mmCIF file of C-alpha atoms and ligand atoms in Angstrom:
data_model
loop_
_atom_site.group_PDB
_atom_site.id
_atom_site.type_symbol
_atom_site.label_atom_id
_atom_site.label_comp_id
_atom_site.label_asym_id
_atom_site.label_seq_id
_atom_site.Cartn_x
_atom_site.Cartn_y
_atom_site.Cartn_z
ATOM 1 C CA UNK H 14 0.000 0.000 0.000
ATOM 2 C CA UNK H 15 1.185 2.881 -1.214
ATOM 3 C CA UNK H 16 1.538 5.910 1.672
ATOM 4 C CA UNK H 17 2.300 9.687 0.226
ATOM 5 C CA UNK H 18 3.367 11.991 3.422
ATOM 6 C CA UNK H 19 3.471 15.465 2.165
ATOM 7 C CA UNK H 20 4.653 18.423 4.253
ATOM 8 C CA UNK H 21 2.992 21.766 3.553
ATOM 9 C CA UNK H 22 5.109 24.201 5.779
ATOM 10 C CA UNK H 23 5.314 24.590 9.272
ATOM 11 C CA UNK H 24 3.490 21.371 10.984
ATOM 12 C CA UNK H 25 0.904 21.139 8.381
ATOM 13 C CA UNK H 26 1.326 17.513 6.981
ATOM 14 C CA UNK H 27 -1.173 15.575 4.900
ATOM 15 C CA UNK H 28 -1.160 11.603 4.928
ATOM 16 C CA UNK H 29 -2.615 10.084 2.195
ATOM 17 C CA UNK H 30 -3.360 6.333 1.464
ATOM 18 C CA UNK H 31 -5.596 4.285 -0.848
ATOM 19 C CA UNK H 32 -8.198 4.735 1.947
ATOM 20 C CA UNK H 33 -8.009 7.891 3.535
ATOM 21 C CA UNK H 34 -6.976 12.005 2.983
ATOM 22 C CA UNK H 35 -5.583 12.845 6.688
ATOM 23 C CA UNK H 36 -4.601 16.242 7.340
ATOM 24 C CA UNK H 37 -2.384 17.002 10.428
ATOM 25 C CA UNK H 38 -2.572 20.413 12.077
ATOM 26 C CA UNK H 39 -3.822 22.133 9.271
ATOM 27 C CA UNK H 40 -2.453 25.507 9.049
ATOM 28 C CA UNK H 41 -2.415 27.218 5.638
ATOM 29 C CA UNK H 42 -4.131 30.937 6.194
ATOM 30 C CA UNK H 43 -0.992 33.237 7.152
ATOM 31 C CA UNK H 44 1.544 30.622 7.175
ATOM 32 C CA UNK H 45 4.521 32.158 5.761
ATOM 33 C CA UNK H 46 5.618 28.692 4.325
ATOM 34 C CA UNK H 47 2.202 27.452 3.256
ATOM 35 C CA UNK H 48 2.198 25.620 -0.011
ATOM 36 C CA UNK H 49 -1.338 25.929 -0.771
ATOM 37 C CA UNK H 50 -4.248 27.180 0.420
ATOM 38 C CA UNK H 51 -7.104 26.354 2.384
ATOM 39 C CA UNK H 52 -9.957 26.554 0.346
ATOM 40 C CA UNK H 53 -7.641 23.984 -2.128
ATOM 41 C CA UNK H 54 -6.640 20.876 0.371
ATOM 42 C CA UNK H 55 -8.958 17.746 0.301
ATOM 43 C CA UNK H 56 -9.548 16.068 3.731
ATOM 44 C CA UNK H 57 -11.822 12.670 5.171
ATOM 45 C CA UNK H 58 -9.769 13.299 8.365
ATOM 46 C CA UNK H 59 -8.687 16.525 10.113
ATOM 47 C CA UNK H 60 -6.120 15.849 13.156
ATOM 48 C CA UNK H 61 -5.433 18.504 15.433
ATOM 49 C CA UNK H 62 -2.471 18.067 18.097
ATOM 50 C CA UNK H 63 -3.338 20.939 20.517
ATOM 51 C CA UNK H 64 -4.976 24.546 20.284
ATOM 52 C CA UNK H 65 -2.525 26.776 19.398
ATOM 53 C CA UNK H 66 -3.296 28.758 16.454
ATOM 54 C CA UNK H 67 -0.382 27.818 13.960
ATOM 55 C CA UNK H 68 -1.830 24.526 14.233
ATOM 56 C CA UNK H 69 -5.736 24.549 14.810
ATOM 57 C CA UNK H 70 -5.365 26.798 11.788
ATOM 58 C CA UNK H 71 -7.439 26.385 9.400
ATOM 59 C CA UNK H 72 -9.253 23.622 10.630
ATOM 60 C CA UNK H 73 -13.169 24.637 10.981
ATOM 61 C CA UNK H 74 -13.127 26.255 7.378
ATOM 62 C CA UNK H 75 -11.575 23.105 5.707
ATOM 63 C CA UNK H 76 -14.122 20.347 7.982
ATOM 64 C CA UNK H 77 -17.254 22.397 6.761
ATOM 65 C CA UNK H 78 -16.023 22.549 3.275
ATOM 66 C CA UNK H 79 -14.960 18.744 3.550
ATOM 67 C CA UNK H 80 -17.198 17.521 5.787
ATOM 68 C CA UNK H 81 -14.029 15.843 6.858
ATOM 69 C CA UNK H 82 -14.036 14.316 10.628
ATOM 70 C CA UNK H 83 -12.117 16.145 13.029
ATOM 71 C CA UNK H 84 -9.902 14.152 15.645
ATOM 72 C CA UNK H 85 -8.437 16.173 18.737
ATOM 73 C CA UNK H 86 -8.131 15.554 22.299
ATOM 74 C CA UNK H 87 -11.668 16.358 24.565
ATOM 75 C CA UNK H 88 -11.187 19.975 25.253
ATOM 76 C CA UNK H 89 -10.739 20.775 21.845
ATOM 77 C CA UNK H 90 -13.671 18.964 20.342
ATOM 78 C CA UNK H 91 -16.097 20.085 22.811
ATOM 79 C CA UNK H 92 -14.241 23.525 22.279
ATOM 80 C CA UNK H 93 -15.280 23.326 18.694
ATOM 81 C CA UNK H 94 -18.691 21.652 18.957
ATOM 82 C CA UNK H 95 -19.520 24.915 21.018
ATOM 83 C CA UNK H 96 -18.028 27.633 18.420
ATOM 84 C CA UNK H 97 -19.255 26.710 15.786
ATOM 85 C CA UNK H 98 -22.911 25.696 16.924
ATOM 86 C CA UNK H 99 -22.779 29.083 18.390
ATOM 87 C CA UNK H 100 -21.258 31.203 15.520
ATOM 88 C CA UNK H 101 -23.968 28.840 13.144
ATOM 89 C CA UNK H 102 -26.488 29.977 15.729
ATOM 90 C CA UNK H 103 -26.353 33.338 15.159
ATOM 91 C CA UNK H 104 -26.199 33.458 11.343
ATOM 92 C CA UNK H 105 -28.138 30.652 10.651
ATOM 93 C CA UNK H 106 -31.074 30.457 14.228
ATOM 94 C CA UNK H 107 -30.579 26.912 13.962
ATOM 95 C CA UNK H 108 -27.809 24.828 16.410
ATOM 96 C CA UNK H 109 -27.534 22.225 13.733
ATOM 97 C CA UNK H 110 -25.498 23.534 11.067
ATOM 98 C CA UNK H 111 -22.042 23.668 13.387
ATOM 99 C CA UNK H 112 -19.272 21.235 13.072
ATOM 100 C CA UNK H 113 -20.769 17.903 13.921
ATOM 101 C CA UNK H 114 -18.207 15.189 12.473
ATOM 102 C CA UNK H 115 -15.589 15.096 15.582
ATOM 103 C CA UNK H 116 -14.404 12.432 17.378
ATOM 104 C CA UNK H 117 -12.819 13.019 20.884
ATOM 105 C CA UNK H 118 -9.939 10.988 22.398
ATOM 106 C CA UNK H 119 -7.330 11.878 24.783
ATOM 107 C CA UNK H 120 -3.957 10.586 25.617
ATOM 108 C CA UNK H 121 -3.086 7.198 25.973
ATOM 109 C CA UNK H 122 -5.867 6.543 24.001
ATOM 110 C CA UNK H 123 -6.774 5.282 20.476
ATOM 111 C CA UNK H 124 -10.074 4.264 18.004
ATOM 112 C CA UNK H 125 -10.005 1.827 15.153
ATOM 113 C CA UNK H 126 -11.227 3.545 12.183
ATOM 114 C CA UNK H 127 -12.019 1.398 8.592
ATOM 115 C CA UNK H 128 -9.079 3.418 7.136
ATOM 116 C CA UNK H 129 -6.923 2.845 10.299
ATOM 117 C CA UNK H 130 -5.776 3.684 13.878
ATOM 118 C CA UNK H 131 -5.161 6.566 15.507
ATOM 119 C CA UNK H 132 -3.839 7.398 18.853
ATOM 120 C CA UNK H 133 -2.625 10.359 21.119
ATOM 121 C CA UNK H 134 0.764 10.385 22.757
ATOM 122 C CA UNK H 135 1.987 12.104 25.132
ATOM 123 C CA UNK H 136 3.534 15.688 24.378
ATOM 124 C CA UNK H 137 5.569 18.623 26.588
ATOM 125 C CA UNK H 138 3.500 21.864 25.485
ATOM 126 C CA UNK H 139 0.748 24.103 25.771
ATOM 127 C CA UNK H 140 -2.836 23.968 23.849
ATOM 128 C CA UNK H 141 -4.481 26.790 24.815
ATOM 129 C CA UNK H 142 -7.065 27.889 22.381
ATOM 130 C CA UNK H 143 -6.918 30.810 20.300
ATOM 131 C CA UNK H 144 -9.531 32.864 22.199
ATOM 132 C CA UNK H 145 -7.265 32.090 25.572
ATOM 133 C CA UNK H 146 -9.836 28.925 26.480
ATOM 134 C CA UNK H 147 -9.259 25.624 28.051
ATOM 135 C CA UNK H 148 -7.854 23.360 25.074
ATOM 136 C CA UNK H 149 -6.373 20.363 27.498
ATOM 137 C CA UNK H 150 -2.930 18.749 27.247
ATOM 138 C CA UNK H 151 -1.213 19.072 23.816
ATOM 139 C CA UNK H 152 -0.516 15.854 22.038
ATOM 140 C CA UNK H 153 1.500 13.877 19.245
ATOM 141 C CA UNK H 154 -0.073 11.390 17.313
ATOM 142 C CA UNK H 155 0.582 7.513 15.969
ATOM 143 C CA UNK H 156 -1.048 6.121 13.444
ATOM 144 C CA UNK H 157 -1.644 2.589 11.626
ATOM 145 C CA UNK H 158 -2.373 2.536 8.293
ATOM 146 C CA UNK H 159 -2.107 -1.106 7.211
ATOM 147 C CA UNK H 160 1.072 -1.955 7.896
ATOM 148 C CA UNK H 161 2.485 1.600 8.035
ATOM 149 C CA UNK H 162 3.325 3.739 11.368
ATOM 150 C CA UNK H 163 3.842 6.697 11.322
ATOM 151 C CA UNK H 164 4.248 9.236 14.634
ATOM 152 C CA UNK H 165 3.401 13.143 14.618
ATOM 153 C CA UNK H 166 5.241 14.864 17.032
ATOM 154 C CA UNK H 167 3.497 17.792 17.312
ATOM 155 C CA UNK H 168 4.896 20.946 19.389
ATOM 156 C CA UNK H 169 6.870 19.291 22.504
ATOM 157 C CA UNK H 170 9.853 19.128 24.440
ATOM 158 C CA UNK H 171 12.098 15.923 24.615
ATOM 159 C CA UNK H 172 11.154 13.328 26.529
ATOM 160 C CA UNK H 173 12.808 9.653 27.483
ATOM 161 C CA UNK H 174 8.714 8.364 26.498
ATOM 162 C CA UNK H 175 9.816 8.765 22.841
ATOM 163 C CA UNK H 176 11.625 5.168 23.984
ATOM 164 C CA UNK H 177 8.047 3.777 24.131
ATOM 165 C CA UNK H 178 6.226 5.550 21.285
ATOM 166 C CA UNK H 179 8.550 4.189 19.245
ATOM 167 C CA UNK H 180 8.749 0.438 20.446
ATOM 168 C CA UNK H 181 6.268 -0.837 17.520
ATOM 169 C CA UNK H 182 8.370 0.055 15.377
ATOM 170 C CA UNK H 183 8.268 3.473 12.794
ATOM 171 C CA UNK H 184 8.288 3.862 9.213
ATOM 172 C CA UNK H 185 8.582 8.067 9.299
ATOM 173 C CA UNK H 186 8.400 9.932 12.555
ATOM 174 C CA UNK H 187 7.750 14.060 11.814
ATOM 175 C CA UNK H 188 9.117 15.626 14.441
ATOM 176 C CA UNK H 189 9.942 19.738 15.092
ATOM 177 C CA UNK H 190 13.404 20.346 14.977
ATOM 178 C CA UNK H 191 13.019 24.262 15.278
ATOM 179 C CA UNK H 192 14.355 25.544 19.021
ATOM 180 C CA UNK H 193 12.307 27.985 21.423
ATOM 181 C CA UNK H 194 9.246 26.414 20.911
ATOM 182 C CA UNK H 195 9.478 23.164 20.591
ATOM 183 C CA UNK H 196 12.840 20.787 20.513
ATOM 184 C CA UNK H 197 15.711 22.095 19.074
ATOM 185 C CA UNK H 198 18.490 20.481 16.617
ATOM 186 C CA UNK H 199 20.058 18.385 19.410
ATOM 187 C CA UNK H 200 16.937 17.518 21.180
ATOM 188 C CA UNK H 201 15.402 16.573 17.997
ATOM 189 C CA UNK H 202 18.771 13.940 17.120
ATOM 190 C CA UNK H 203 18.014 12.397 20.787
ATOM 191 C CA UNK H 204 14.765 12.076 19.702
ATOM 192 C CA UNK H 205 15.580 10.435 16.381
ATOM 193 C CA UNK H 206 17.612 7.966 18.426
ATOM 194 C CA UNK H 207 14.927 7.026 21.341
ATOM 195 C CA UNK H 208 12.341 6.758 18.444
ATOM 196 C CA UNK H 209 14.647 4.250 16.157
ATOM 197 C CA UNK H 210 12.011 5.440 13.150
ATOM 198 C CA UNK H 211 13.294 4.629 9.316
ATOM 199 C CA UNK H 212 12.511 7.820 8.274
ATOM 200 C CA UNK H 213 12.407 11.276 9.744
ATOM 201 C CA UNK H 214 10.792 14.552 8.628
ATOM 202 C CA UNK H 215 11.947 17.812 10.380
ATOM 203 C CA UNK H 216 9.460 19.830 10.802
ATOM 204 C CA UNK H 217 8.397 23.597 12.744
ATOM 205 C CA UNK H 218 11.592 25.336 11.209
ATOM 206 C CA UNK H 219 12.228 28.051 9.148
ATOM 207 C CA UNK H 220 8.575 29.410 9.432
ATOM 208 C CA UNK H 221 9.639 32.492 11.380
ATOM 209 C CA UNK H 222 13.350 33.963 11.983
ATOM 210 C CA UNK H 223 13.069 32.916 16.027
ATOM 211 C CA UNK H 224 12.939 28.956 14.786
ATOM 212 C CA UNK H 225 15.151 28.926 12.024
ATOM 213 C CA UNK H 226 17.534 26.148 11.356
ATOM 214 C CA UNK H 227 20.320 24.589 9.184
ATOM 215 C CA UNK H 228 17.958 22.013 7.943
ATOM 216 C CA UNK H 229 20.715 20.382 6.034
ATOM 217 C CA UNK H 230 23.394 20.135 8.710
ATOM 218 C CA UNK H 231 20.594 18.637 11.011
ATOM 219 C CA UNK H 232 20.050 16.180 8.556
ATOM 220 C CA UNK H 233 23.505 15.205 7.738
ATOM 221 C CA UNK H 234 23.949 14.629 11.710
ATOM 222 C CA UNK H 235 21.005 12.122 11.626
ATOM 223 C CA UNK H 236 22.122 10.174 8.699
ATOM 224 C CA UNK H 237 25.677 9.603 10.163
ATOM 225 C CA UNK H 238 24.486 9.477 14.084
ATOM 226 C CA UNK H 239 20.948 7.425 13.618
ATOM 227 C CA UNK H 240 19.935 4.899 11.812
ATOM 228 C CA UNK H 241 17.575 6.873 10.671
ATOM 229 C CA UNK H 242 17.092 8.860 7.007
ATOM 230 C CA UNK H 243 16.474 12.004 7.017
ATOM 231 C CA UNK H 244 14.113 13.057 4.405
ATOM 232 C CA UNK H 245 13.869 16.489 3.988
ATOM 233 C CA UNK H 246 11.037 18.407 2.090
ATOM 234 C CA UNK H 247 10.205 21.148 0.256
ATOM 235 C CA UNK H 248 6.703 22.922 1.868
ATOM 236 C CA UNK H 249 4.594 21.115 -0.886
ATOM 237 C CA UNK H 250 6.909 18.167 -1.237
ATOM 238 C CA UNK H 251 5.530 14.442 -0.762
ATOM 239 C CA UNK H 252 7.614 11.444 0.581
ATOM 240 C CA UNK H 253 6.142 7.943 -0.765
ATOM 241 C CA UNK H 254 6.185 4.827 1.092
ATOM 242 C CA UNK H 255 6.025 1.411 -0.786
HETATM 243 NI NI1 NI E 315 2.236 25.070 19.921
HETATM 244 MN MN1 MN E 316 3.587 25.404 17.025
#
C-alpha cells in the first residue's frame, strides 16, 4: 500500500493512502511557508495536536467545506462543537449547522477507524485555544495505516517516552526540529535515536526567523548518528512509502 506523506510548511502535513486524505494540524491561512491554500486541500480526516493557532489553523473552514471528521483531544472537540454551533447559531437560528463530524480521544488513548488507527501520545507543550480557552494537554499522534506507522510529534519538548512511542516500530516519525518552541536540533537527534524510526521529517523550522535552522546540517547529523534517514522536504513536497 502505497503511503504519500506530504509536508505543507510549518506542521501542516497531509497523509494520504488508498483509503483515507488525513490532514495534520492544518495551518495554511498566514503561514509564511504554506504551499497551498485552504480553500484547495482535500480532507476525510482533520487531526489537530493541541490549540494553538499555527496549528488549529485552518481547521473549521476546511471540515465544513470537507465535511471531513475532526480528531483532537476532549477539550478541543467540545471547544469546537460549542463555536461553531454558536457562531452557526447566530447566522443561521438553527444549532444544527455547526461542526458535527468530531471524534474526541485523549492521551493514551486510540479508536479503530475502517481506514486505520489513531492514537494520542503524550507531548511537553501548551494547547491553549486561540480565544485564551481551556484546550487540554497538547498531544502527538501515531497512526496505523495497514502496515504503516507513522508518529506526529506535534509541538513538545524531549522526553525519554519517545523510547516507548517508538517500540512498535516506525516507518517516518515528523518531528519539530526548530528551538524555542518546541525541541531544538540536538533535542530533535536524541529524539531520532529514542524513536529508532526509518525515516524522519523535520518539521516547525524556518517558518519564522526565532525557529530557524540549518535544515541540512541537522540532517547530515542524523544520517551519520541514527539509523535513521532524514528526508527532507520542500513545503509542498511528498515522501512515498512502498
Ligand atoms: Ni504550539
Ligand atoms: Mn507550534
Amino acid at each position: 500500500m502505497n503511503v504519500e506523506v506530504t509536508w505543507y510548511g510549518h506542521s501542516t502535513t497531509g497523509i494520504t493512502t488508498p483509503m483515507v486524505k488525513i490532514l495534520i494540524d492544518p495551518w495554511f491561512t498566514d503561514n509564511p511557508m504554506a504551499s497551498a491554500k485552504a480553500e484547495d486541500v482535500e480532507a476525510d480526516v482533520i487531526v489537530v495536536t493541541h490549540g494553538h493557532s499555527d496549528h488549529l489553523g485552518d481547521t473549521v473552514e476546511i471540515a465544513k467545506r470537507t465535511g471531513a471528521l475532526v480528531i483532537s483531544n476532549f477539550e478541543i472537540v467540545t471547544a469546537l462543537e460549542q463555536a461553531t454551533a454558536g457562531a452557526m447559531h447566530a447566522y443561521s437560528g438553527s444549532k444544527s449547522e455547526g461542526l458535527t463530524k468530531l471524534h474526541a480521544l485523549h492521551i493514551g488513548g486510540g479508536h479503530s477507524f475502517d481506514w486505520g488507527r489513531i492514537k494520542l501520545t503524550p507531548a511537553l507543550h501548551g494547547s491553549a485555544l486561540p480565544d485564551g480557552s481551556y484546550g487540554g494537554l497538547a498531544a502527538g499522534v501515531l497512526l496505523y495505516l495497514g502496515g504503516v506507522r507513522i508518529y506526529h510529534a506535534g509541538d513538545t519538548g524531549l522526553f525519554s517516552d519517545m523510547k516507548l512511542i517508538g517500540e512498535p516500530g516506525l516507518d517516518v516519525a515528523l518531528l519539530p526540529i526548530g528551538d524555542n518552541f518546541t525541541m531544538g536540533p540536538d533535542d530533535a537527534l536524541q529524539a531520532v535515536k529514542f524513536l529508532q524510526p526509518k525515516n524522519v521529517i523535520p518539521l516547525h523550522y524556518d517558518t519564522f526567523d526565532l525557529i530557524a535552522q540549518d535544515v541540512g546540517e541537522w540532517s547530515a547529523r542524523v544520517d551519520r548518528k541514527t539509523g535513521a534517514t532524514a528526508q527532507v522536504l520542500k513545503p509542498g513536497e511528498t515522501f512515498t512509502l512502498e
